[in-house]
Amino acid sequence: QVQLAQSGGGSVQSGGSLRLSCAASGYTYGRACMAWFRQAPGKEREGVAVINRDGSTNYADSVKGRFTISRDNAKNTLSLQMNSLRPEDTAMYYCAEDVGGRGTLVPTLYAYWGQGTQVTVSS
């Protein structure tokens, strides 16, 4: 069973930066893709960024140019660097793993999820 443990998050003012991390343990699959999702109260869970096993990435338009997803395959860790944060970025952020390695931002394709960490951006 894969377990994902998140760290980071917190509260910052608009324009600030935060870095989220996710450590994977348990069985690991070489074809797995990893991603970050977020969900604000009353809203649908939305994809933020995904990184494939080969390092290729895709971002939601709302975060493109501001967020950077990265992974260290040897250490089984995933990171999300968030710069130029805006109040609309406020949400619970989750890391997730798709064992199938499909490389999309569709939440239902991800079988393993982190516990979530709150990001709050104030004006």
PDB file of C-alpha atoms in Angstrom:
ATOM      1  CA  GLN A   1       0.000   0.000   0.000  1.00  0.00           C
ATOM      2  CA  VAL A   2       1.316   3.430  -0.968  1.00  0.00           C
ATOM      3  CA  GLN A   3       1.225   6.126   1.695  1.00  0.00           C
ATOM      4  CA  LEU A   4       1.686   9.833   0.982  1.00  0.00           C
ATOM      5  CA  ALA A   5       2.738  12.186   3.771  1.00  0.00           C
ATOM      6  CA  GLN A   6       2.489  15.919   3.156  1.00  0.00           C
ATOM      7  CA  SER A   7       4.319  18.812   4.753  1.00  0.00           C
ATOM      8  CA  GLY A   8       4.476  22.560   4.227  1.00  0.00           C
ATOM      9  CA  GLY A   9       1.635  24.971   3.721  1.00  0.00           C
ATOM     10  CA  GLY A  10       0.576  27.778   6.003  1.00  0.00           C
ATOM     11  CA  SER A  11      -0.558  31.381   5.745  1.00  0.00           C
ATOM     12  CA  VAL A  12       1.055  34.100   3.644  1.00  0.00           C
ATOM     13  CA  GLN A  13       0.184  37.510   2.280  1.00  0.00           C
ATOM     14  CA  SER A  14      -0.658  38.050  -1.356  1.00  0.00           C
ATOM     15  CA  GLY A  15       2.484  37.895  -3.459  1.00  0.00           C
ATOM     16  CA  GLY A  16       4.275  35.572  -1.065  1.00  0.00           C
ATOM     17  CA  SER A  17       5.640  32.074  -1.593  1.00  0.00           C
ATOM     18  CA  LEU A  18       5.201  28.635  -0.081  1.00  0.00           C
ATOM     19  CA  ARG A  19       6.636  25.206  -0.794  1.00  0.00           C
ATOM     20  CA  LEU A  20       4.717  21.970  -0.326  1.00  0.00           C
ATOM     21  CA  SER A  21       6.300  18.537  -0.066  1.00  0.00           C
ATOM     22  CA  CYS A  22       4.981  14.996  -0.310  1.00  0.00           C
ATOM     23  CA  ALA A  23       6.882  11.856   0.681  1.00  0.00           C
ATOM     24  CA  ALA A  24       5.795   8.478  -0.661  1.00  0.00           C
ATOM     25  CA  SER A  25       6.342   5.196   1.154  1.00  0.00           C
ATOM     26  CA  GLY A  26       5.297   1.617   0.612  1.00  0.00           C
ATOM     27  CA  TYR A  27       5.253  -0.029  -2.762  1.00  0.00           C
ATOM     28  CA  THR A  28       6.348   2.232  -5.595  1.00  0.00           C
ATOM     29  CA  TYR A  29       5.595   1.768  -9.270  1.00  0.00           C
ATOM     30  CA  GLY A  30       7.904   2.975 -12.008  1.00  0.00           C
ATOM     31  CA  ARG A  31       5.111   4.115 -14.295  1.00  0.00           C
ATOM     32  CA  ALA A  32       3.354   6.190 -11.632  1.00  0.00           C
ATOM     33  CA  CYS A  33       2.535   9.843 -12.167  1.00  0.00           C
ATOM     34  CA  MET A  34       2.212  12.266  -9.273  1.00  0.00           C
ATOM     35  CA  ALA A  35       0.136  15.394  -9.016  1.00  0.00           C
ATOM     36  CA  TRP A  36      -1.120  18.207  -6.834  1.00  0.00           C
ATOM     37  CA  PHE A  37      -4.805  18.986  -6.451  1.00  0.00           C
ATOM     38  CA  ARG A  38      -6.613  21.596  -4.397  1.00  0.00           C
ATOM     39  CA  GLN A  39     -10.090  22.120  -3.059  1.00  0.00           C
ATOM     40  CA  ALA A  40     -11.674  25.208  -1.562  1.00  0.00           C
ATOM     41  CA  PRO A  41     -14.860  25.011   0.545  1.00  0.00           C
ATOM     42  CA  GLY A  42     -17.905  24.654  -1.651  1.00  0.00           C
ATOM     43  CA  LYS A  43     -15.872  24.075  -4.794  1.00  0.00           C
ATOM     44  CA  GLU A  44     -14.884  21.058  -6.863  1.00  0.00           C
ATOM     45  CA  ARG A  45     -11.498  19.488  -6.403  1.00  0.00           C
ATOM     46  CA  GLU A  46      -9.298  20.793  -9.197  1.00  0.00           C
ATOM     47  CA  GLY A  47      -5.998  19.724 -10.652  1.00  0.00           C
ATOM     48  CA  VAL A  48      -3.045  22.035 -10.109  1.00  0.00           C
ATOM     49  CA  ALA A  49      -0.065  20.293 -11.660  1.00  0.00           C
ATOM     50  CA  VAL A  50       1.067  16.823 -12.708  1.00  0.00           C
ATOM     51  CA  ILE A  51       4.516  15.399 -13.313  1.00  0.00           C
ATOM     52  CA  ASN A  52       5.152  12.219 -15.243  1.00  0.00           C
ATOM     53  CA  ARG A  53       7.827   9.653 -14.558  1.00  0.00           C
ATOM     54  CA  ASP A  54       9.962  11.124 -17.341  1.00  0.00           C
ATOM     55  CA  GLY A  55       9.768  14.588 -15.784  1.00  0.00           C
ATOM     56  CA  SER A  56       7.337  16.163 -18.222  1.00  0.00           C
ATOM     57  CA  THR A  57       4.750  18.425 -16.598  1.00  0.00           C
ATOM     58  CA  ASN A  58       1.346  19.982 -17.116  1.00  0.00           C
ATOM     59  CA  TYR A  59      -0.199  22.867 -15.193  1.00  0.00           C
ATOM     60  CA  ALA A  60      -3.609  24.374 -14.746  1.00  0.00           C
ATOM     61  CA  ASP A  61      -3.856  27.694 -16.563  1.00  0.00           C
ATOM     62  CA  SER A  62      -4.560  29.461 -13.277  1.00  0.00           C
ATOM     63  CA  VAL A  63      -1.127  28.566 -11.853  1.00  0.00           C
ATOM     64  CA  LYS A  64       1.028  28.429 -14.968  1.00  0.00           C
ATOM     65  CA  GLY A  65       4.090  30.610 -14.601  1.00  0.00           C
ATOM     66  CA  ARG A  66       3.684  30.858 -10.824  1.00  0.00           C
ATOM     67  CA  PHE A  67       3.850  27.251  -9.580  1.00  0.00           C
ATOM     68  CA  THR A  68       6.507  24.631 -10.271  1.00  0.00           C
ATOM     69  CA  ILE A  69       6.072  20.901  -9.693  1.00  0.00           C
ATOM     70  CA  SER A  70       9.102  18.660  -9.285  1.00  0.00           C
ATOM     71  CA  ARG A  71       9.948  15.150  -8.142  1.00  0.00           C
ATOM     72  CA  ASP A  72      12.940  13.256  -6.854  1.00  0.00           C
ATOM     73  CA  ASN A  73      12.407   9.689  -8.015  1.00  0.00           C
ATOM     74  CA  ALA A  74      15.308   8.306  -5.985  1.00  0.00           C
ATOM     75  CA  LYS A  75      13.849   9.718  -2.763  1.00  0.00           C
ATOM     76  CA  ASN A  76      10.192   9.221  -3.701  1.00  0.00           C
ATOM     77  CA  THR A  77       9.368  12.848  -2.971  1.00  0.00           C
ATOM     78  CA  LEU A  78       7.175  15.395  -4.708  1.00  0.00           C
ATOM     79  CA  SER A  79       7.282  19.177  -4.332  1.00  0.00           C
ATOM     80  CA  LEU A  80       5.237  22.183  -5.337  1.00  0.00           C
ATOM     81  CA  GLN A  81       6.880  25.591  -5.284  1.00  0.00           C
ATOM     82  CA  MET A  82       4.221  28.301  -5.208  1.00  0.00           C
ATOM     83  CA  ASN A  83       5.225  31.868  -6.003  1.00  0.00           C
ATOM     84  CA  SER A  84       3.226  35.065  -6.457  1.00  0.00           C
ATOM     85  CA  LEU A  85       0.402  33.616  -4.409  1.00  0.00           C
ATOM     86  CA  ARG A  86      -3.061  35.120  -4.695  1.00  0.00           C
ATOM     87  CA  PRO A  87      -6.092  34.955  -2.391  1.00  0.00           C
ATOM     88  CA  GLU A  88      -7.817  32.701  -4.919  1.00  0.00           C
ATOM     89  CA  ASP A  89      -5.066  30.124  -4.327  1.00  0.00           C
ATOM     90  CA  THR A  90      -6.458  29.579  -0.837  1.00  0.00           C
ATOM     91  CA  ALA A  91      -7.466  25.921  -0.546  1.00  0.00           C
ATOM     92  CA  MET A  92      -6.641  22.546   0.912  1.00  0.00           C
ATOM     93  CA  TYR A  93      -3.854  21.070  -1.189  1.00  0.00           C
ATOM     94  CA  TYR A  94      -3.429  17.341  -1.769  1.00  0.00           C
ATOM     95  CA  CYS A  95      -0.698  15.297  -3.373  1.00  0.00           C
ATOM     96  CA  ALA A  96      -1.772  12.187  -5.232  1.00  0.00           C
ATOM     97  CA  GLU A  97      -0.353   9.253  -7.161  1.00  0.00           C
ATOM     98  CA  ASP A  98      -1.700   7.591 -10.286  1.00  0.00           C
ATOM     99  CA  VAL A  99      -0.272   4.083 -10.443  1.00  0.00           C
ATOM    100  CA  GLY A 100      -1.445   3.821 -14.047  1.00  0.00           C
ATOM    101  CA  GLY A 101       0.855   6.657 -15.070  1.00  0.00           C
ATOM    102  CA  ARG A 102      -1.687   8.338 -17.320  1.00  0.00           C
ATOM    103  CA  GLY A 103      -0.400  11.838 -16.587  1.00  0.00           C
ATOM    104  CA  THR A 104      -3.711  13.672 -16.403  1.00  0.00           C
ATOM    105  CA  LEU A 105      -5.352  15.964 -13.849  1.00  0.00           C
ATOM    106  CA  VAL A 106      -8.501  13.903 -13.440  1.00  0.00           C
ATOM    107  CA  PRO A 107      -8.994  13.233  -9.700  1.00  0.00           C
ATOM    108  CA  THR A 108     -10.755   9.884 -10.159  1.00  0.00           C
ATOM    109  CA  LEU A 109      -7.649   8.393 -11.773  1.00  0.00           C
ATOM    110  CA  TYR A 110      -5.591   8.827  -8.603  1.00  0.00           C
ATOM    111  CA  ALA A 111      -5.820   5.970  -6.123  1.00  0.00           C
ATOM    112  CA  TYR A 112      -3.517   7.291  -3.396  1.00  0.00           C
ATOM    113  CA  TRP A 113      -3.833  10.638  -1.642  1.00  0.00           C
ATOM    114  CA  GLY A 114      -1.993  12.624   0.979  1.00  0.00           C
ATOM    115  CA  GLN A 115      -3.728  13.909   4.083  1.00  0.00           C
ATOM    116  CA  GLY A 116      -3.969  17.455   2.759  1.00  0.00           C
ATOM    117  CA  THR A 117      -2.407  20.704   3.920  1.00  0.00           C
ATOM    118  CA  GLN A 118      -4.020  24.130   4.164  1.00  0.00           C
ATOM    119  CA  VAL A 119      -2.744  27.079   2.153  1.00  0.00           C
ATOM    120  CA  THR A 120      -4.213  30.461   3.049  1.00  0.00           C
ATOM    121  CA  VAL A 121      -3.356  33.637   1.148  1.00  0.00           C
ATOM    122  CA  SER A 122      -4.559  36.927   2.610  1.00  0.00           C
ATOM    123  CA  SER A 123      -5.013  40.279   0.897  1.00  0.00           C
TER     124      SER A 123
END
